[in-house]
Structures are given as structure tokens and as C-alpha cells.
PDB file of C-alpha atoms in Angstrom:
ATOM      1  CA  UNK F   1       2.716  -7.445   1.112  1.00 94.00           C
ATOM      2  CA  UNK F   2       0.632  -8.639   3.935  1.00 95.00           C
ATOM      3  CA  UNK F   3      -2.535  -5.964   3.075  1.00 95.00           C
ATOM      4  CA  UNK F   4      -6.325  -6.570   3.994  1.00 93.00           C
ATOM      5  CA  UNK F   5      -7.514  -8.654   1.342  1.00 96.00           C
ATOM      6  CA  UNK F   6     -11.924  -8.884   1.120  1.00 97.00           C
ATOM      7  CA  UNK F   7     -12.409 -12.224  -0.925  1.00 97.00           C
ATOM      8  CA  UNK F   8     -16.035 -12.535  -2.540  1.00 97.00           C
ATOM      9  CA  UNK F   9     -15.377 -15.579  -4.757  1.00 98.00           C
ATOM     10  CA  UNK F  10     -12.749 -18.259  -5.529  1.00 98.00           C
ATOM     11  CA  UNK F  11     -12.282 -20.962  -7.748  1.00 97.00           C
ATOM     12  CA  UNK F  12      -9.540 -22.880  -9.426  1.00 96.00           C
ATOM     13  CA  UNK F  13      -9.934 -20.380 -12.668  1.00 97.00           C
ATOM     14  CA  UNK F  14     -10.781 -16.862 -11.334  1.00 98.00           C
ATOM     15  CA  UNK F  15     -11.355 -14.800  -8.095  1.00 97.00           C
ATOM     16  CA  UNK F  16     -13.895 -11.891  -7.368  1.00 98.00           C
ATOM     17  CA  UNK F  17     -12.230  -9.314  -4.899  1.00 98.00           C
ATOM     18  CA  UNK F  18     -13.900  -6.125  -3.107  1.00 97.00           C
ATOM     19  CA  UNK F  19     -11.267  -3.345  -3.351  1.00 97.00           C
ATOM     20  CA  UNK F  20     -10.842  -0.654  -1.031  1.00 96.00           C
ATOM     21  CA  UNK F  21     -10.558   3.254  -1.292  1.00 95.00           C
ATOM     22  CA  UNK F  22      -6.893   4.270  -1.176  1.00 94.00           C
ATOM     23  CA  UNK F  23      -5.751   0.991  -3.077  1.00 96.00           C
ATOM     24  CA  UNK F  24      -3.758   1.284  -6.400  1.00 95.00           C
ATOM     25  CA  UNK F  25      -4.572  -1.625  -8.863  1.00 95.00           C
ATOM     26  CA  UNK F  26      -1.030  -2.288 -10.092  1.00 92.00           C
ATOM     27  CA  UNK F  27       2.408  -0.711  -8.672  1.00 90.00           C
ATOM     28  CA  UNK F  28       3.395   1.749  -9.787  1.00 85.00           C
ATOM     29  CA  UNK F  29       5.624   5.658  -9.305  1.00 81.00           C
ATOM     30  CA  UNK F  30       5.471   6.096  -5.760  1.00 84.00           C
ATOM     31  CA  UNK F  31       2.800   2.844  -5.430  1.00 84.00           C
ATOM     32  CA  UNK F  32       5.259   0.220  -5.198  1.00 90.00           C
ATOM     33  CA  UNK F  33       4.007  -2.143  -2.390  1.00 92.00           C
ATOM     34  CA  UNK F  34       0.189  -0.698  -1.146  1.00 93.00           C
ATOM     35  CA  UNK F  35      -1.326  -2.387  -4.138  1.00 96.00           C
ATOM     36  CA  UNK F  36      -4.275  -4.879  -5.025  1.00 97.00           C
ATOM     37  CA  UNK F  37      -1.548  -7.137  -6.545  1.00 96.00           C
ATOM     38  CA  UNK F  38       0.980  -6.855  -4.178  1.00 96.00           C
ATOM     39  CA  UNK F  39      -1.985  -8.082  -1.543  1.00 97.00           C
ATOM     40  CA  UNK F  40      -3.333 -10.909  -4.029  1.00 97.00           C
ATOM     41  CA  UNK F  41       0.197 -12.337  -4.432  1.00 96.00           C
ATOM     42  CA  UNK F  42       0.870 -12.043  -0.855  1.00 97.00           C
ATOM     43  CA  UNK F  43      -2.125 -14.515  -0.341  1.00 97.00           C
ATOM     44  CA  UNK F  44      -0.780 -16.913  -2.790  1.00 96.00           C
ATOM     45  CA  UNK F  45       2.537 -16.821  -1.322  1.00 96.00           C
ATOM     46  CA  UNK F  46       1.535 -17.852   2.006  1.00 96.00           C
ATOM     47  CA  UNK F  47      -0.401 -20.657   0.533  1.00 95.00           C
ATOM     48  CA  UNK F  48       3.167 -21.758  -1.234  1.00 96.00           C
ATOM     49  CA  UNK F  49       1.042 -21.252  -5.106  1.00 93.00           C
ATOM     50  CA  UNK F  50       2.630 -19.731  -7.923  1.00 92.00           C
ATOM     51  CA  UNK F  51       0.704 -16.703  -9.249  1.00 93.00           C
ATOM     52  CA  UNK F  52       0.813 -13.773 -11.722  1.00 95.00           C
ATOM     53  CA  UNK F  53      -1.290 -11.144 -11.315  1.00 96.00           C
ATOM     54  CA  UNK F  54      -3.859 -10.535 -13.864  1.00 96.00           C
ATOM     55  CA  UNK F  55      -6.859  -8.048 -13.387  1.00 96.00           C
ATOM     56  CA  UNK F  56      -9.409  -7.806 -15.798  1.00 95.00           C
ATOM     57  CA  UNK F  57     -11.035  -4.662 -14.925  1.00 91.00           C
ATOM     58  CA  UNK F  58      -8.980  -2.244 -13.665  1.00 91.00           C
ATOM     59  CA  UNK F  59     -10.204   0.424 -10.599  1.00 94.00           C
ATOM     60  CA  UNK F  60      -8.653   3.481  -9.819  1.00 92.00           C
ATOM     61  CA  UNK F  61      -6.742   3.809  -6.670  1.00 93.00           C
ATOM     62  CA  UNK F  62      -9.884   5.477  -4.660  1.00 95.00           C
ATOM     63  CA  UNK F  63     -12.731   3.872  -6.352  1.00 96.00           C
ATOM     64  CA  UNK F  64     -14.281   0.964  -4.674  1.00 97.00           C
ATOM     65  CA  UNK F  65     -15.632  -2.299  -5.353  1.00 97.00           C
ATOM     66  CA  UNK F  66     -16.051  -5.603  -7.452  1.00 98.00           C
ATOM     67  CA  UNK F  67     -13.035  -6.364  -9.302  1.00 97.00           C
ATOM     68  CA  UNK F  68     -12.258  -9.488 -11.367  1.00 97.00           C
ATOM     69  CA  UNK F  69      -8.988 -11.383 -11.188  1.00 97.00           C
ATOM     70  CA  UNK F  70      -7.538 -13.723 -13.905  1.00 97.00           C
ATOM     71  CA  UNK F  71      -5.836 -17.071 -12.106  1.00 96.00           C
ATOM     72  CA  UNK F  72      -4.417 -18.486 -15.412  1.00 96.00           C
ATOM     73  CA  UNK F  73      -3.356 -17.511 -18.863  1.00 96.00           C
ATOM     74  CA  UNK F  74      -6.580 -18.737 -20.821  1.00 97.00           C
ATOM     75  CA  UNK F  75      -9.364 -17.428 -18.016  1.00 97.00           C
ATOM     76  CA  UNK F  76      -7.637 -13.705 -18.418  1.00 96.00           C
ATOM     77  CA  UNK F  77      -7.575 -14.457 -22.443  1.00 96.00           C
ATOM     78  CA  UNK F  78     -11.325 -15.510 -22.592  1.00 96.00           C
ATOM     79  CA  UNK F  79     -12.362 -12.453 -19.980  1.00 96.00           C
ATOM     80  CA  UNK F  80     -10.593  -9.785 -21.604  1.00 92.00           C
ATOM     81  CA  UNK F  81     -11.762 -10.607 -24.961  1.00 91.00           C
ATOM     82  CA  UNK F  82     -15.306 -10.580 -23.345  1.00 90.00           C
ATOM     83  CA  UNK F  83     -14.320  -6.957 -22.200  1.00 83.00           C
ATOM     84  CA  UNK F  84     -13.471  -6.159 -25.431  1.00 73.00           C
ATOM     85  CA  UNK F  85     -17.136  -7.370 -26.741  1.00 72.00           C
ATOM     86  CA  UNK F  86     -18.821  -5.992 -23.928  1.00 79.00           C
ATOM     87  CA  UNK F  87     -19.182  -9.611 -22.939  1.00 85.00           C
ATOM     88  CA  UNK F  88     -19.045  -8.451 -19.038  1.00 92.00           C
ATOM     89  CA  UNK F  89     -22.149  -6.194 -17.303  1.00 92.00           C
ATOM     90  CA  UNK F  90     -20.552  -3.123 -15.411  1.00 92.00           C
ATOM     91  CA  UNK F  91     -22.630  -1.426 -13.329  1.00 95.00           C
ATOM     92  CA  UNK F  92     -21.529   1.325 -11.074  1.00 97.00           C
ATOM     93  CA  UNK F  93     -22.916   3.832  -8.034  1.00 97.00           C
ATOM     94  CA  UNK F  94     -21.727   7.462  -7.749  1.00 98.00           C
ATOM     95  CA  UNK F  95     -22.632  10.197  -6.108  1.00 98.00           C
ATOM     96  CA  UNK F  96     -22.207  13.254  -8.539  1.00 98.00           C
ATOM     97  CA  UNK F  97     -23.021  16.902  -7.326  1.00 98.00           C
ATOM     98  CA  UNK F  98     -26.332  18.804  -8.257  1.00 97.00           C
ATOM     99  CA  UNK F  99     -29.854  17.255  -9.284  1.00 98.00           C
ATOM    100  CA  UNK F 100     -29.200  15.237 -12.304  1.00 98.00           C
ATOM    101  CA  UNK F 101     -31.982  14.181 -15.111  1.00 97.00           C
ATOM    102  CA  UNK F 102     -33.852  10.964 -14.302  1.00 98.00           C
ATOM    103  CA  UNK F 103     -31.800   9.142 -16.515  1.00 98.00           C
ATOM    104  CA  UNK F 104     -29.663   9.646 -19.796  1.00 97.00           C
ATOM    105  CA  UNK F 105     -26.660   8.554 -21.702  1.00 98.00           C
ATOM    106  CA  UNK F 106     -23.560  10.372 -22.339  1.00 98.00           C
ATOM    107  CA  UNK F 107     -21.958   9.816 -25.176  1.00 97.00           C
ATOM    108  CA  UNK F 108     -18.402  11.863 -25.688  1.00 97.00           C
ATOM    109  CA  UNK F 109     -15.170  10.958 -27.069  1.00 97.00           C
ATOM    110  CA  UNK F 110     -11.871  10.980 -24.261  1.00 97.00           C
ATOM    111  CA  UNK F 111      -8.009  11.476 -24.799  1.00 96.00           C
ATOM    112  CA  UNK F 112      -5.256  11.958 -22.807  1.00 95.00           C
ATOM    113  CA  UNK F 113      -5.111  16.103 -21.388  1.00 94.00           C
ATOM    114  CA  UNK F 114      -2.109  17.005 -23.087  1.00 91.00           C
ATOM    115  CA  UNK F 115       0.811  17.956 -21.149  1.00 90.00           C
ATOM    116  CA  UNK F 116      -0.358  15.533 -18.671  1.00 90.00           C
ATOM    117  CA  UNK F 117       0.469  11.575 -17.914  1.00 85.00           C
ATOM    118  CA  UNK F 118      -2.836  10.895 -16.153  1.00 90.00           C
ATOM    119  CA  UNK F 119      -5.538  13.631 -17.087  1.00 95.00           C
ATOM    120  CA  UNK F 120      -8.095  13.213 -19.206  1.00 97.00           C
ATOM    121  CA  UNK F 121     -10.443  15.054 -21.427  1.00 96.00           C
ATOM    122  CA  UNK F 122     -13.433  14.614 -23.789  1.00 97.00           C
ATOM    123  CA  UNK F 123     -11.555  15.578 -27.309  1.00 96.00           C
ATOM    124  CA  UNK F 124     -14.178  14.663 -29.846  1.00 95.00           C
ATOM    125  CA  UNK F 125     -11.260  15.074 -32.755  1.00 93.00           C
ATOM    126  CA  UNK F 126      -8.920  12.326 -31.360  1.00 93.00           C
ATOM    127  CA  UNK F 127     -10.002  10.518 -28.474  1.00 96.00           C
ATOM    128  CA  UNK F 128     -12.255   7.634 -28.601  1.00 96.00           C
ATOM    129  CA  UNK F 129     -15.275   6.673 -28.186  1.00 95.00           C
ATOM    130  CA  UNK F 130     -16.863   6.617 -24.909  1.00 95.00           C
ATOM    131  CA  UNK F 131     -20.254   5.754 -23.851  1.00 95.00           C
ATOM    132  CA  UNK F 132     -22.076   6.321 -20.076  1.00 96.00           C
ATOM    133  CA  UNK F 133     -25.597   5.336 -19.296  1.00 97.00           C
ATOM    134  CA  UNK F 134     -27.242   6.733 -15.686  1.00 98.00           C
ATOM    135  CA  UNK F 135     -29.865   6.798 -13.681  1.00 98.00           C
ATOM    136  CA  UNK F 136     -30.769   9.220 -10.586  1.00 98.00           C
ATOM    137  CA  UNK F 137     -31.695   6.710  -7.692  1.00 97.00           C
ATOM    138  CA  UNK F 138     -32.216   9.409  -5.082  1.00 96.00           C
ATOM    139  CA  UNK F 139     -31.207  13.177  -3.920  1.00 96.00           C
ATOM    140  CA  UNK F 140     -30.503  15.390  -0.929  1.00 94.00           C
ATOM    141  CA  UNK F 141     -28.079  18.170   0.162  1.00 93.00           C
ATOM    142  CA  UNK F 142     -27.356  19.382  -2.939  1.00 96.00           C
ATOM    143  CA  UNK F 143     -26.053  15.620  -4.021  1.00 97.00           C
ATOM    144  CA  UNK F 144     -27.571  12.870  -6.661  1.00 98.00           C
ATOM    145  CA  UNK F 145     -26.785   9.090  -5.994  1.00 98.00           C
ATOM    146  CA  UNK F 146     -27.177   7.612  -9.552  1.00 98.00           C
ATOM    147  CA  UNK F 147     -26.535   4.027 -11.102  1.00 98.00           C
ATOM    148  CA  UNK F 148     -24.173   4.142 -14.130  1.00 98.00           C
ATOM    149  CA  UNK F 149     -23.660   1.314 -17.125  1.00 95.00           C
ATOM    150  CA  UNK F 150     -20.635   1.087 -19.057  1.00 92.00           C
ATOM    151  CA  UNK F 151     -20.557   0.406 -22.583  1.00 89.00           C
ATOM    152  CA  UNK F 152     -17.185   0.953 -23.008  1.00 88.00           C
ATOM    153  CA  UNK F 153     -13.854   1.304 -20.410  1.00 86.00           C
ATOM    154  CA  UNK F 154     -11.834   4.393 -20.889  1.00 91.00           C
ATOM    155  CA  UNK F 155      -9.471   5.652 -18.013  1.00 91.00           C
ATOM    156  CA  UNK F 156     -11.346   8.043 -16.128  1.00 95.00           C
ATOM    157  CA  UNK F 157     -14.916   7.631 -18.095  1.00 96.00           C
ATOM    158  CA  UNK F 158     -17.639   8.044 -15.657  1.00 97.00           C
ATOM    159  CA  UNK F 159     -15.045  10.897 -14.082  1.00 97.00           C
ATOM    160  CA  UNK F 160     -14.946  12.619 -16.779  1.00 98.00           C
ATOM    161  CA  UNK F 161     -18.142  12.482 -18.465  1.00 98.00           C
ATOM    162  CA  UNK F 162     -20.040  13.178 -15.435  1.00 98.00           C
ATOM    163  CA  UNK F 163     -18.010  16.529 -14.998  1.00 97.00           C
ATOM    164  CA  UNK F 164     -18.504  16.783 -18.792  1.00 97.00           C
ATOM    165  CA  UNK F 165     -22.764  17.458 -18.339  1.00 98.00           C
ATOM    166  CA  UNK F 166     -21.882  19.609 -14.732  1.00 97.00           C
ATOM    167  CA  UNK F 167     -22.451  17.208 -12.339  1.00 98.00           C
ATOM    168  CA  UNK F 168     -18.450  16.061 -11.406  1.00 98.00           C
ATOM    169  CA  UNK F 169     -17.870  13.381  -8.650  1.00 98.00           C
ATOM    170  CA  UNK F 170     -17.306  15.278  -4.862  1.00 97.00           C
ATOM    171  CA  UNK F 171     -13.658  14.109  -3.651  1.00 97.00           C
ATOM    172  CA  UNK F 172     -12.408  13.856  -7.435  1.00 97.00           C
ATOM    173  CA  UNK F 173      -8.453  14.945  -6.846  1.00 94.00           C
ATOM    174  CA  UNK F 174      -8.580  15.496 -10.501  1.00 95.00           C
ATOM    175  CA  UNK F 175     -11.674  16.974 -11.940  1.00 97.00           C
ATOM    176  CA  UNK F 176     -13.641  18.225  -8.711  1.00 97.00           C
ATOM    177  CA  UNK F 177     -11.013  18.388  -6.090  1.00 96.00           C
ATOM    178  CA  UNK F 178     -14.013  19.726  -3.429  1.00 94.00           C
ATOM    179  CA  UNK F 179     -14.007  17.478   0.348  1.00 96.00           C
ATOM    180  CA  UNK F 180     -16.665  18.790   1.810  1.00 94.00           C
ATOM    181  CA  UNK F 181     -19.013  15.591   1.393  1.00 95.00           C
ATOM    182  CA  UNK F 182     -16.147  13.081   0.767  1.00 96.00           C
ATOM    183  CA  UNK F 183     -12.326  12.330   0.912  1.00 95.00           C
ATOM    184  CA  UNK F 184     -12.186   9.994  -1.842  1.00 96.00           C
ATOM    185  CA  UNK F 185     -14.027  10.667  -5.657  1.00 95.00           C
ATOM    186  CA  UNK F 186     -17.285   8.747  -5.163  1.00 97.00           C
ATOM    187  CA  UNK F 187     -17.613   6.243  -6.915  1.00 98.00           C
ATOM    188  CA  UNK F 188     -17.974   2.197  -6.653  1.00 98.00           C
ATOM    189  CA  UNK F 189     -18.097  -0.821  -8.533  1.00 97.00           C
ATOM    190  CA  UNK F 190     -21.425  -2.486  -7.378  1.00 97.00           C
ATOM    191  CA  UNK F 191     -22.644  -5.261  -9.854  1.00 97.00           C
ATOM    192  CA  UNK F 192     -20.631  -7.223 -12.290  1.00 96.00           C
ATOM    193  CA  UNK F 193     -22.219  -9.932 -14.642  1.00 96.00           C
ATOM    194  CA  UNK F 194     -20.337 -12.139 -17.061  1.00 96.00           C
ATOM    195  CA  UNK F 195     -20.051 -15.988 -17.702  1.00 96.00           C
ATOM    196  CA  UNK F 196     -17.643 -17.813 -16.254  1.00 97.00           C
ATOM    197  CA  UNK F 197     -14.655 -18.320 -18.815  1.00 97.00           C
ATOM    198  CA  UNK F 198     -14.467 -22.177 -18.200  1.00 97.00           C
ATOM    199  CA  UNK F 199     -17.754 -23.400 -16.757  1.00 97.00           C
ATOM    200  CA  UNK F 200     -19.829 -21.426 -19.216  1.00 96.00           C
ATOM    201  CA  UNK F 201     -21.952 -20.232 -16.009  1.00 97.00           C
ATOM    202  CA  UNK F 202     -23.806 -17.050 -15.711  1.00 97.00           C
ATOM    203  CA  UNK F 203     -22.688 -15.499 -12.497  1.00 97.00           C
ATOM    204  CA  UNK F 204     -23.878 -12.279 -11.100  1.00 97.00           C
ATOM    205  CA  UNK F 205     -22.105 -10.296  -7.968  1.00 98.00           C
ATOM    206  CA  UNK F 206     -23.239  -7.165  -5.588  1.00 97.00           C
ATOM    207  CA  UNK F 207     -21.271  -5.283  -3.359  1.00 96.00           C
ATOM    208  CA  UNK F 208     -22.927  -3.252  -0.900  1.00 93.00           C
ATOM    209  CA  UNK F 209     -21.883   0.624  -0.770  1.00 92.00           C
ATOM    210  CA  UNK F 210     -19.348   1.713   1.246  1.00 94.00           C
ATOM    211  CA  UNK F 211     -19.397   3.348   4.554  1.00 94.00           C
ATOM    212  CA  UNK F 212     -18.924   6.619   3.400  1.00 95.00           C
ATOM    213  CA  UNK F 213     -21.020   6.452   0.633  1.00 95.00           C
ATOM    214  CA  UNK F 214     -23.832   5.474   3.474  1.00 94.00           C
ATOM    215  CA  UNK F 215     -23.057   8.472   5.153  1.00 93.00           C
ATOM    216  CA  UNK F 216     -24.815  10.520   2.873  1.00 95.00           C
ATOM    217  CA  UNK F 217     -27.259   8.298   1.493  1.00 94.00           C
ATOM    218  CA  UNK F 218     -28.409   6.853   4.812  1.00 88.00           C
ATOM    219  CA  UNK F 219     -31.659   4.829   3.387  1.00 76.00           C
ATOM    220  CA  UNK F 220     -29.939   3.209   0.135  1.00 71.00           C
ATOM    221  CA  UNK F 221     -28.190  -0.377   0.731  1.00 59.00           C
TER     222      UNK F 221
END
């Protein structure tokens, strides 16, 4: 599907997308053609190149950002087992409600809500283990922009364990479903590290925050 497509890097082995608010990763129930893929294999087909999909770190439909893409069977192989090692530097931006500590890690176990398909919960007798460090880069109206660092990559982590310690994303549908500030849960993917899974070369990428993430944070680019 012919969708806007914002290209940050390109090379015979793997590509570096920014992904916009509103955009599903993968099709899927009632997401069948406004996706990230079905806009990266558009691009291919037009070109007349064969390609499968293959994201290596997944975004939720409305958060922003740096997202990796796999162009071949052994560069997805080589960056998801770097995933799985914490091979690859994650750092997000979010803006979470209240005044938060200066820094600190959260630490909680997540599972799956039950009774629900997406939902999820700390549950420190089955889920697993999560891990969320952050840091308060400024405040006003009642709102904290922080920097957050992944150790590990649950569904919904910095979601839920920012909720989990009172201070829940503004614009979260699912755990702070409050629009006053924002449409969209606030958060973005802004720096990703990680060696390149052929070359061997260290490569580093920032993306900028988004419009409305500017909006209320006027002085912070």
C-alpha cells in the first residue's frame, strides 16, 4: 500500500525507518493494509525487488520512532539474537504525568491481563521479567519528559511500568486513557545503537521528537 514511508538508512543488508503515530507494525484484526509492512513492501514493489518483511523491534501502533528492518534471512537472524543478548541500545522519550524522581529503575515482572488479548499487567507470580531505567529531563504543567533504557522488551513495558510507580503515559488508550495533553500515548523511539550484522560497524541513530511531543516541551530537541 502506497503509505508515507520516512527512510533514515539503507543498505543492501538492513534499513532504519522513522515510524509514525497511528501506524500498526504488522497487519493485523481490523489493520490489514495501514501498516509499516504493508508501506515497506510497497517500496520494494515499485522498485520490482523481492522482499519479506522482517522487523526487529517491534513499535506499537501510536508510538513513534526508530525502528529496525531485517532485508535478508541472516541480518534478521544475527539482529534478533543481539535482541535477545541485549546486543542492541534502546533508548526511549516519554512524557509520563506528575513530577517523577530524578532517575530510577523499575524493575517488575509483566503477563498478559487475563481475560484480555492485548492488556497487560505486572504479575510478579507468572510474568517475566521486566526491567526500565529513567531519567527526568525536564517538567512543566503537571507533566515530566524523561529518557527511558530498556533492558529487556516486553509488550507494553515502559506502558505499564510507568503506570506501575503512578506516573502512566497521557493519551495511553489502555492504561491512562486521559487526552487532555495528547491524542496518542507518548512515547518515542529516539536512539538505537547496535553493530551492523554484516559489516561489524558500530552505528548509532537519533530521531528528533515529534511534533506533538514539541508541543509541550517547547525547549527540548
Amino acid at each position: 500500500v502506497d503509505l508515507p514511508l520516512t527512510i533514515l538508512y539503507e543498505d543492501e543488508d538492513i534499513l532504519v525507518v522513522n515510524k509514525p503515530s497511528g501506524m500498526p507494525t504488522h497487519p493485523s484484526m481490523d489493520n490489514y493494509d495501514n501498516t509499516l509492512a504493508n508501506a515497506v513492501c510497497h517500496y520494494y514493489q515499485t522498485q520490482g525487488i523481492p522482499y519479506t518483511f522482517r522487523c526487529v523491534n517491534r513499535l506499537d501502533r501510536d508510538t513513534t520512532g526508530l525502528t529496525i528492518l531485517a532485508k535478508h534471512l541472516i541480518s534478521s537472524a544475527i539482529l534478533n539474537s543481539e535482541v535477545s543478548v541485549r546486543g542492541i541500545s534502546r533508548e526511549y522519550l516519554a512524557i509520563v504525568k506528575g513530577f517523577t524522581e530524578d532517575e530510577g529503575t523499575v524493575n517488575a515482572p509483566i503477563g498478559r491481563k487475563e481475560g484480555s488479548t492485548i492488556e497487560r499487567q505486572i504479575d510478579v507470580l507468572h510474568g517475566e521479567t521486566a526491567i526500565t531505567h529513567y531519567k527526568r529531563l525536564a517538567y512543566q504543567d503537571g507533566l515530566s519528559l524523561i529518557s527511558l533504557k530498556l533492558e529487556t522488551g516486553r509488550t507494553h513495558q515502559i506502558r505499564v511500568h510507568m503506570k506501575a510507580i503512578g506516573h502512566p503515559l497521557p493519551g495511553d488508550f489502555l492504561y491512562n486513557p486521559n487526552y487532555r495533553h495528547i491524542k496518542r500515548q507518548a512515547l518515542h523511539s529516539y536512539r538505537l545503537e547496535f553493530t551492523h550484522p554484516i559489516s561489524g560497524r558500530a552505528l548509532s541513530f537519533t530521531q528528533n521528537i515529534p511534533s506533538d511531543f514539541e508541543s509541550l516541551f517547547p525547549k527540548i530537541q
